[in-house]
mmCIF file of C-alpha atoms in Angstrom:
data_model
loop_
_atom_site.group_PDB
_atom_site.id
_atom_site.type_symbol
_atom_site.label_atom_id
_atom_site.label_comp_id
_atom_site.label_asym_id
_atom_site.label_seq_id
_atom_site.Cartn_x
_atom_site.Cartn_y
_atom_site.Cartn_z
ATOM 1 C CA MET A 3 189.853 6.924 276.107
ATOM 2 C CA THR A 4 188.551 3.557 277.143
ATOM 3 C CA HIS A 5 186.140 0.965 275.930
ATOM 4 C CA SER A 6 183.932 1.703 278.825
ATOM 5 C CA ILE A 7 182.824 5.025 277.549
ATOM 6 C CA LYS A 8 181.194 5.535 274.526
ATOM 7 C CA VAL A 9 182.682 8.556 272.987
ATOM 8 C CA ILE A 10 182.259 10.433 269.481
ATOM 9 C CA ALA A 11 185.442 11.571 268.202
ATOM 10 C CA VAL A 12 185.713 14.555 266.152
ATOM 11 C CA PHE A 13 187.690 14.830 262.759
ATOM 12 C CA PHE A 14 189.199 18.276 262.578
ATOM 13 C CA ALA A 15 191.536 19.267 258.890
ATOM 14 C CA LEU A 16 193.233 21.737 259.371
ATOM 15 C CA LEU A 17 192.748 23.848 255.878
ATOM 16 C CA SER A 18 194.693 26.836 254.640
ATOM 17 C CA ASN A 19 191.028 28.273 255.696
ATOM 18 C CA PRO A 20 189.871 27.654 258.870
ATOM 19 C CA ASP A 21 186.353 28.956 258.173
ATOM 20 C CA HIS A 22 185.993 26.712 255.751
ATOM 21 C CA ALA A 23 187.594 23.022 258.166
ATOM 22 C CA ALA A 24 186.080 19.804 257.473
ATOM 23 C CA THR A 25 184.485 18.104 260.436
ATOM 24 C CA ILE A 26 183.664 14.134 260.435
ATOM 25 C CA LYS A 27 182.042 11.824 263.205
ATOM 26 C CA VAL A 28 184.686 9.116 263.439
ATOM 27 C CA THR A 29 185.173 6.066 266.512
ATOM 28 C CA SER A 30 187.822 6.590 269.291
ATOM 29 C CA LYS A 31 190.009 4.135 266.994
ATOM 30 C CA PRO A 32 189.682 4.974 263.260
ATOM 31 C CA ILE A 33 192.556 2.917 262.559
ATOM 32 C CA LYS A 34 193.132 -0.729 264.142
ATOM 33 C CA GLU A 35 195.451 -2.696 261.702
ATOM 34 C CA PRO A 36 197.306 -0.223 259.132
ATOM 35 C CA TYR A 37 196.696 -1.179 255.614
ATOM 36 C CA LYS A 38 200.299 -2.573 253.796
ATOM 37 C CA SER A 39 198.949 -1.197 250.705
ATOM 38 C CA PHE A 40 196.766 1.245 248.350
ATOM 39 C CA GLU A 41 193.253 1.128 249.547
ATOM 40 C CA GLU A 42 190.178 2.518 247.972
ATOM 41 C CA LYS A 43 188.013 1.514 250.836
ATOM 42 C CA LEU A 44 189.581 4.047 253.906
ATOM 43 C CA PRO A 45 189.483 3.408 257.770
ATOM 44 C CA THR A 46 186.403 4.190 259.559
ATOM 45 C CA GLY A 47 186.612 8.076 259.785
ATOM 46 C CA TRP A 48 188.547 8.801 256.778
ATOM 47 C CA SER A 49 187.141 10.116 253.854
ATOM 48 C CA SER A 50 188.444 10.488 249.938
ATOM 49 C CA ASP A 51 186.909 14.003 249.839
ATOM 50 C CA PHE A 52 188.924 14.688 252.849
ATOM 51 C CA LEU A 53 192.423 13.823 251.791
ATOM 52 C CA ILE A 54 191.748 15.129 248.669
ATOM 53 C CA ARG A 55 191.157 18.695 250.531
ATOM 54 C CA THR A 56 193.591 18.450 252.739
ATOM 55 C CA ILE A 57 196.378 16.988 251.101
ATOM 56 C CA ALA A 58 196.063 17.647 246.959
ATOM 57 C CA PRO A 59 193.631 20.454 247.278
ATOM 58 C CA GLN A 60 194.500 21.245 243.337
ATOM 59 C CA LYS A 61 192.678 17.994 242.856
ATOM 60 C CA ASP A 62 189.346 17.611 241.915
ATOM 61 C CA LYS A 63 187.782 14.947 244.454
ATOM 62 C CA SER A 64 186.501 12.851 241.720
ATOM 63 C CA ALA A 65 190.928 12.105 241.280
ATOM 64 C CA PHE A 66 190.964 9.576 244.502
ATOM 65 C CA VAL A 67 192.393 6.617 243.273
ATOM 66 C CA GLY A 68 193.697 5.026 246.929
ATOM 67 C CA ALA A 69 195.768 5.819 249.968
ATOM 68 C CA ILE A 70 197.571 4.455 252.752
ATOM 69 C CA ILE A 71 197.212 5.187 256.283
ATOM 70 C CA LYS A 72 199.799 4.455 258.804
ATOM 71 C CA PRO A 73 200.922 5.520 262.239
ATOM 72 C CA TRP A 74 204.113 6.707 263.122
ATOM 73 C CA PRO A 75 206.273 5.148 265.248
ATOM 74 C CA GLY A 76 208.074 7.028 267.016
ATOM 75 C CA GLU A 77 206.063 10.192 266.599
ATOM 76 C CA ASN A 78 203.505 10.279 269.064
ATOM 77 C CA GLY A 79 200.034 10.399 268.057
ATOM 78 C CA LYS A 80 200.984 11.425 263.993
ATOM 79 C CA PHE A 81 199.862 9.223 260.913
ATOM 80 C CA ILE A 82 201.667 9.096 257.580
ATOM 81 C CA VAL A 83 198.997 9.554 254.626
ATOM 82 C CA ALA A 84 200.150 8.294 251.188
ATOM 83 C CA LEU A 85 197.313 9.586 248.592
ATOM 84 C CA CYS A 86 197.249 8.040 244.987
ATOM 85 C CA THR A 87 195.215 10.462 242.509
ATOM 86 C CA THR A 88 194.554 10.242 238.902
ATOM 87 C CA LYS A 89 196.533 12.836 236.487
ATOM 88 C CA ASP A 90 194.835 15.694 235.144
ATOM 89 C CA GLY A 91 192.728 14.242 232.035
ATOM 90 C CA ILE A 92 192.385 10.656 233.035
ATOM 91 C CA SER A 93 189.326 9.405 234.658
ATOM 92 C CA ARG A 94 189.095 7.216 237.297
ATOM 93 C CA ARG A 95 186.903 4.532 235.815
ATOM 94 C CA LEU A 96 189.865 3.593 233.595
ATOM 95 C CA LEU A 97 191.986 2.692 236.499
ATOM 96 C CA ASP A 98 191.867 -0.554 238.229
ATOM 97 C CA LEU A 99 194.300 -0.251 241.637
ATOM 98 C CA ARG A 100 194.122 -3.887 242.632
ATOM 99 C CA THR A 101 195.635 -4.959 239.426
ATOM 100 C CA ASP A 102 197.922 -1.546 238.741
ATOM 101 C CA GLY A 103 198.343 -0.362 242.091
ATOM 102 C CA CYS A 104 199.458 3.377 242.128
ATOM 103 C CA SER A 105 201.002 3.522 238.980
ATOM 104 C CA ASN A 106 202.788 6.971 237.814
ATOM 105 C CA GLU A 107 201.935 5.881 234.103
ATOM 106 C CA SER A 108 198.073 7.030 234.844
ATOM 107 C CA SER A 109 198.188 7.950 238.681
ATOM 108 C CA GLU A 110 200.079 10.702 240.780
ATOM 109 C CA LEU A 111 201.634 10.495 244.697
ATOM 110 C CA TYR A 112 200.727 13.245 247.524
ATOM 111 C CA VAL A 113 201.991 12.416 251.014
ATOM 112 C CA GLY A 114 200.739 13.871 254.213
ATOM 113 C CA VAL A 115 201.229 13.919 257.921
ATOM 114 C CA PHE A 116 198.166 14.254 260.552
ATOM 115 C CA GLY A 117 198.632 14.434 264.247
ATOM 116 C CA LEU A 118 196.483 13.217 266.882
ATOM 117 C CA GLU A 119 195.421 15.508 269.987
ATOM 118 C CA ILE A 120 193.226 14.257 272.665
ATOM 119 C CA THR A 121 190.812 16.058 275.086
ATOM 120 C CA LYS A 122 188.527 15.144 277.447
ATOM 121 C CA LYS A 123 185.933 16.199 275.078
ATOM 122 C CA GLN A 124 187.247 15.458 271.972
ATOM 123 C CA SER A 125 190.039 13.778 269.313
ATOM 124 C CA ALA A 126 191.155 15.991 266.910
ATOM 125 C CA TYR A 127 193.379 15.035 263.596
ATOM 126 C CA MET A 128 195.082 18.185 262.189
ATOM 127 C CA LEU A 129 197.091 18.356 259.057
ATOM 128 C CA LEU A 130 200.745 18.906 260.017
ATOM 129 C CA ALA A 131 203.000 18.694 256.322
ATOM 130 C CA LYS A 132 202.279 18.010 253.264
ATOM 131 C CA THR A 133 203.982 17.707 249.811
ATOM 132 C CA GLU A 134 203.802 20.572 247.917
ATOM 133 C CA MET A 135 203.116 19.042 244.562
ATOM 134 C CA PRO A 136 203.063 15.041 243.719
ATOM 135 C CA VAL A 137 206.272 12.742 244.175
ATOM 136 C CA THR A 138 208.427 13.512 240.894
ATOM 137 C CA ASP A 139 212.070 12.529 242.223
ATOM 138 C CA LYS A 140 214.066 9.889 239.845
ATOM 139 C CA VAL A 141 216.193 6.892 241.271
ATOM 140 C CA ASP A 142 219.696 7.600 240.483
ATOM 141 C CA TRP A 143 221.125 3.913 239.350
ATOM 142 C CA THR A 144 224.822 5.384 238.976
ATOM 143 C CA ALA A 145 227.403 3.735 240.424
ATOM 144 C CA SER A 146 224.713 0.989 242.111
ATOM 145 C CA ASN A 147 225.540 -2.386 242.519
ATOM 146 C CA ILE A 148 221.802 -2.985 241.377
ATOM 147 C CA ASP A 149 220.687 -3.658 237.502
ATOM 148 C CA GLY A 150 218.978 -0.374 236.270
ATOM 149 C CA ASN A 151 215.671 -0.595 234.492
ATOM 150 C CA ASP A 152 215.915 -3.206 231.626
ATOM 151 C CA ALA A 153 213.130 -0.888 230.115
ATOM 152 C CA ASP A 154 215.949 1.647 229.542
ATOM 153 C CA CYS A 155 218.194 -0.749 229.018
ATOM 154 C CA LEU A 156 216.461 -2.613 226.179
ATOM 155 C CA SER A 157 215.967 0.740 224.450
ATOM 156 C CA ASN A 158 219.065 2.286 224.434
ATOM 157 C CA PHE A 159 221.924 0.358 225.603
ATOM 158 C CA LYS A 160 224.124 3.362 226.577
ATOM 159 C CA ALA A 161 221.871 4.520 228.885
ATOM 160 C CA CYS A 162 221.456 1.059 231.144
ATOM 161 C CA ASN A 163 222.367 1.288 234.026
ATOM 162 C CA LYS A 164 224.088 4.568 233.920
ATOM 163 C CA GLY A 165 221.225 7.352 234.556
ATOM 164 C CA SER A 166 218.009 8.187 236.664
ATOM 165 C CA SER A 167 214.600 6.775 236.049
ATOM 166 C CA PHE A 168 211.218 7.406 237.479
ATOM 167 C CA PRO A 169 209.274 4.216 239.092
ATOM 168 C CA ASP A 170 206.434 2.558 237.524
ATOM 169 C CA VAL A 171 204.567 2.010 240.380
ATOM 170 C CA TRP A 172 204.085 3.137 244.344
ATOM 171 C CA THR A 173 203.938 -0.271 246.734
ATOM 172 C CA TYR A 174 203.445 0.856 250.402
ATOM 173 C CA ILE A 175 205.301 3.374 253.025
ATOM 174 C CA ASP A 176 208.122 2.462 255.446
ATOM 175 C CA ASN A 177 206.974 3.899 258.492
ATOM 176 C CA THR A 178 210.518 3.131 260.018
ATOM 177 C CA PRO A 179 211.186 5.732 262.438
ATOM 178 C CA TYR A 180 214.363 7.058 260.231
ATOM 179 C CA ARG A 181 216.669 9.038 262.077
ATOM 180 C CA ILE A 182 218.504 11.349 260.540
ATOM 181 C CA ASN A 183 218.778 14.293 263.453
ATOM 182 C CA LYS A 184 216.853 15.345 266.006
ATOM 183 C CA GLU A 185 215.434 18.266 264.096
ATOM 184 C CA ASN A 186 213.422 16.770 260.488
ATOM 185 C CA PRO A 187 211.324 13.029 261.457
ATOM 186 C CA THR A 188 211.781 11.184 258.228
ATOM 187 C CA PHE A 189 209.773 7.979 256.819
ATOM 188 C CA GLY A 190 210.059 6.106 253.845
ATOM 189 C CA ILE A 191 208.356 5.094 250.593
ATOM 190 C CA ASN A 192 208.758 2.032 248.285
ATOM 191 C CA ALA A 193 208.656 2.136 244.589
ATOM 192 C CA GLU A 194 208.929 -0.602 241.745
ATOM 193 C CA TRP A 195 210.127 -0.950 237.852
ATOM 194 C CA ARG A 196 208.282 -3.589 236.805
ATOM 195 C CA ASN A 197 209.183 -5.476 233.601
ATOM 196 C CA ASN A 198 207.746 -8.212 231.225
ATOM 197 C CA PHE A 199 209.973 -9.472 228.138
ATOM 198 C CA ALA A 200 209.313 -11.182 225.288
ATOM 199 C CA GLY A 201 208.933 -15.148 225.032
ATOM 200 C CA SER A 202 209.341 -15.417 229.368
ATOM 201 C CA GLY A 203 210.424 -13.712 231.540
ATOM 202 C CA SER A 204 209.789 -10.665 234.191
ATOM 203 C CA SER A 205 212.129 -8.546 236.672
ATOM 204 C CA THR A 206 211.761 -6.451 239.547
ATOM 205 C CA SER A 207 213.304 -3.371 240.861
ATOM 206 C CA SER A 208 212.835 -1.886 244.115
ATOM 207 C CA GLY A 209 213.972 1.523 244.810
ATOM 208 C CA LEU A 210 213.812 3.711 248.850
ATOM 209 C CA TYR A 211 212.311 7.127 248.920
ATOM 210 C CA LEU A 212 212.940 9.085 252.487
ATOM 211 C CA ILE A 213 210.118 11.305 253.385
ATOM 212 C CA SER A 214 211.324 14.530 256.062
ATOM 213 C CA GLN A 215 209.555 17.163 257.611
ATOM 214 C CA PHE A 216 210.844 20.067 257.747
ATOM 215 C CA ASN A 217 208.236 22.187 259.454
ATOM 216 C CA ASP A 218 204.492 21.979 257.366
ATOM 217 C CA LYS A 219 206.113 20.752 254.262
ATOM 218 C CA LEU A 220 207.245 17.132 253.051
ATOM 219 C CA LYS A 221 210.152 16.752 250.961
ATOM 220 C CA VAL A 222 212.072 13.410 249.304
ATOM 221 C CA VAL A 223 215.613 14.260 250.754
ATOM 222 C CA PHE A 224 217.143 10.098 249.588
ATOM 223 C CA SER A 225 216.685 7.748 246.872
ATOM 224 C CA ALA A 226 218.329 4.488 246.189
ATOM 225 C CA PRO A 227 217.940 1.311 244.514
ATOM 226 C CA MET A 228 217.566 -1.455 247.174
ATOM 227 C CA SER A 229 216.645 -4.730 244.976
ATOM 228 C CA TYR A 230 216.163 -6.635 242.054
ATOM 229 C CA PHE A 231 214.977 -9.742 240.912
ATOM 230 C CA LYS A 232 215.061 -11.361 237.183
ATOM 231 C CA SER A 233 214.003 -14.708 235.979
ATOM 232 C CA ILE A 234 214.398 -15.860 232.678
ATOM 233 C CA GLU A 235 212.179 -19.289 232.059
ATOM 234 C CA GLY A 236 212.490 -22.208 229.428
ATOM 235 C CA GLU A 237 210.855 -24.844 228.342
ATOM 236 C CA TRP A 238 208.223 -27.006 230.088
ATOM 237 C CA ASN A 239 208.966 -29.682 231.738
ATOM 238 C CA SER A 240 207.421 -33.180 232.611
ATOM 239 C CA LYS A 241 206.263 -31.790 235.938
ATOM 240 C CA HIS A 242 203.995 -29.145 233.613
ATOM 241 C CA THR A 243 206.414 -26.320 234.800
ATOM 242 C CA LYS A 244 208.773 -24.194 233.338
ATOM 243 C CA GLN A 245 212.379 -24.627 233.657
ATOM 244 C CA MET A 246 213.803 -21.757 235.152
ATOM 245 C CA VAL A 247 216.923 -20.807 232.822
ATOM 246 C CA GLU A 248 218.403 -17.880 234.325
ATOM 247 C CA GLU A 249 217.722 -16.249 237.698
ATOM 248 C CA THR A 250 218.826 -12.819 238.949
ATOM 249 C CA PHE A 251 218.630 -10.908 242.374
ATOM 250 C CA ALA A 252 220.654 -8.722 244.598
ATOM 251 C CA LYS A 253 219.350 -6.608 247.877
ATOM 252 C CA ASN A 254 220.613 -4.117 249.062
ATOM 253 C CA TYR A 255 219.875 -2.735 253.236
ATOM 254 C CA LEU A 256 220.656 0.792 255.081
ATOM 255 C CA ILE A 257 222.110 2.094 257.887
ATOM 256 C CA ILE A 258 221.942 4.723 259.504
ATOM 257 C CA SER A 259 225.334 6.054 260.215
ATOM 258 C CA ASN A 260 226.536 7.993 263.795
ATOM 259 C CA LYS A 261 228.771 10.087 261.314
ATOM 260 C CA GLU A 262 227.264 13.280 260.192
ATOM 261 C CA THR A 263 227.550 15.953 257.644
ATOM 262 C CA HIS A 264 226.167 19.204 258.015
ATOM 263 C CA GLY A 265 224.177 18.135 260.773
ATOM 264 C CA TYR A 266 222.834 15.380 259.363
ATOM 265 C CA LYS A 267 223.537 11.599 259.936
ATOM 266 C CA ASN A 268 225.390 9.709 256.943
ATOM 267 C CA ILE A 269 223.140 7.061 255.170
ATOM 268 C CA LEU A 270 225.423 3.700 254.667
ATOM 269 C CA LEU A 271 223.753 1.328 252.117
ATOM 270 C CA ARG A 272 225.013 -1.746 251.618
ATOM 271 C CA GLU A 273 224.899 -5.166 249.680
ATOM 272 C CA LYS A 274 223.322 -7.922 251.635
ATOM 273 C CA ASN A 275 225.539 -11.202 251.514
ATOM 274 C CA GLY A 276 227.701 -8.869 249.498
ATOM 275 C CA THR A 277 230.718 -6.227 249.264
ATOM 276 C CA TRP A 278 229.244 -3.654 247.886
ATOM 277 C CA HIS A 279 228.656 -0.475 249.928
ATOM 278 C CA ARG A 280 228.294 2.889 249.371
ATOM 279 C CA THR A 281 227.777 6.242 251.394
ATOM 280 C CA TYR A 282 225.309 9.375 251.111
ATOM 281 C CA GLN A 283 226.388 12.510 252.748
ATOM 282 C CA TRP A 284 223.682 15.308 253.190
ATOM 283 C CA ASP A 285 223.874 19.022 250.736
ATOM 284 C CA LYS A 286 223.306 21.924 253.122
ATOM 285 C CA GLU A 287 222.242 23.535 249.072
ATOM 286 C CA LYS A 288 220.358 20.943 247.873
ATOM 287 C CA LYS A 289 218.454 19.925 251.150
ATOM 288 C CA VAL A 290 219.238 16.016 250.037
ATOM 289 C CA TYR A 291 221.305 13.307 250.363
ATOM 290 C CA ILE A 292 224.167 12.555 247.553
ATOM 291 C CA GLY A 293 226.070 9.304 246.976
ATOM 292 C CA GLN A 294 229.630 9.648 247.513
#
């Protein structure tokens, strides 16, 4: 389709019952600039009702909180959708997406992938794969070079940096085309742990989840700590700003190795400007990456 031809594209939802497929009129280019974070207002042609019916049909349409919709580079005509819904029993009116984001205290995350088919008569977007349930996988801080969730540390010193924890908030889609093998296209979802300390100070940790497509299903196959920043503030100074008493930070980056385990490329996690590193290999029984 070109700008010189006025075309009305038709948006088809591929549901479990094709007789009840939704049809929505959209512009020929529904996404001009993909959103970086969750938004209540969706690109032209996408609706909250449509996303609920396709990705999270067990939820009521009133459960919609926000969504991210991004093209999937390297996967021609595919779009990644991260859908944030309220947990059962929580009213949407009580949530502030702009302030709280997709908070796991009150919200749930579902993920879907849509495909684009273009013909001379119409453009069709179809649901190709989705998570069966909301994402509940935790990030393992064991053997990590990055400090764990401070809330866990403060409440239980023995648990500090020695276990797994679920993030406070989902932040954005990392649509980098991670090539772990030829059969299972993979993208990322970023999440954060946020803490404010009594007095003055705060910390933010981030983790990366990799999600792979297995036919019509999406599955978390990898999760790991990626960054940490903590600042402790002191007294006010003559410039009317607070003096920083302590700042701690660390950052990792991910490499897809050429070496393979059970047909899946190994994942290397390395510390930026440091020497720490860890290798993750594919576990064929659990169908996830395990740190070595």
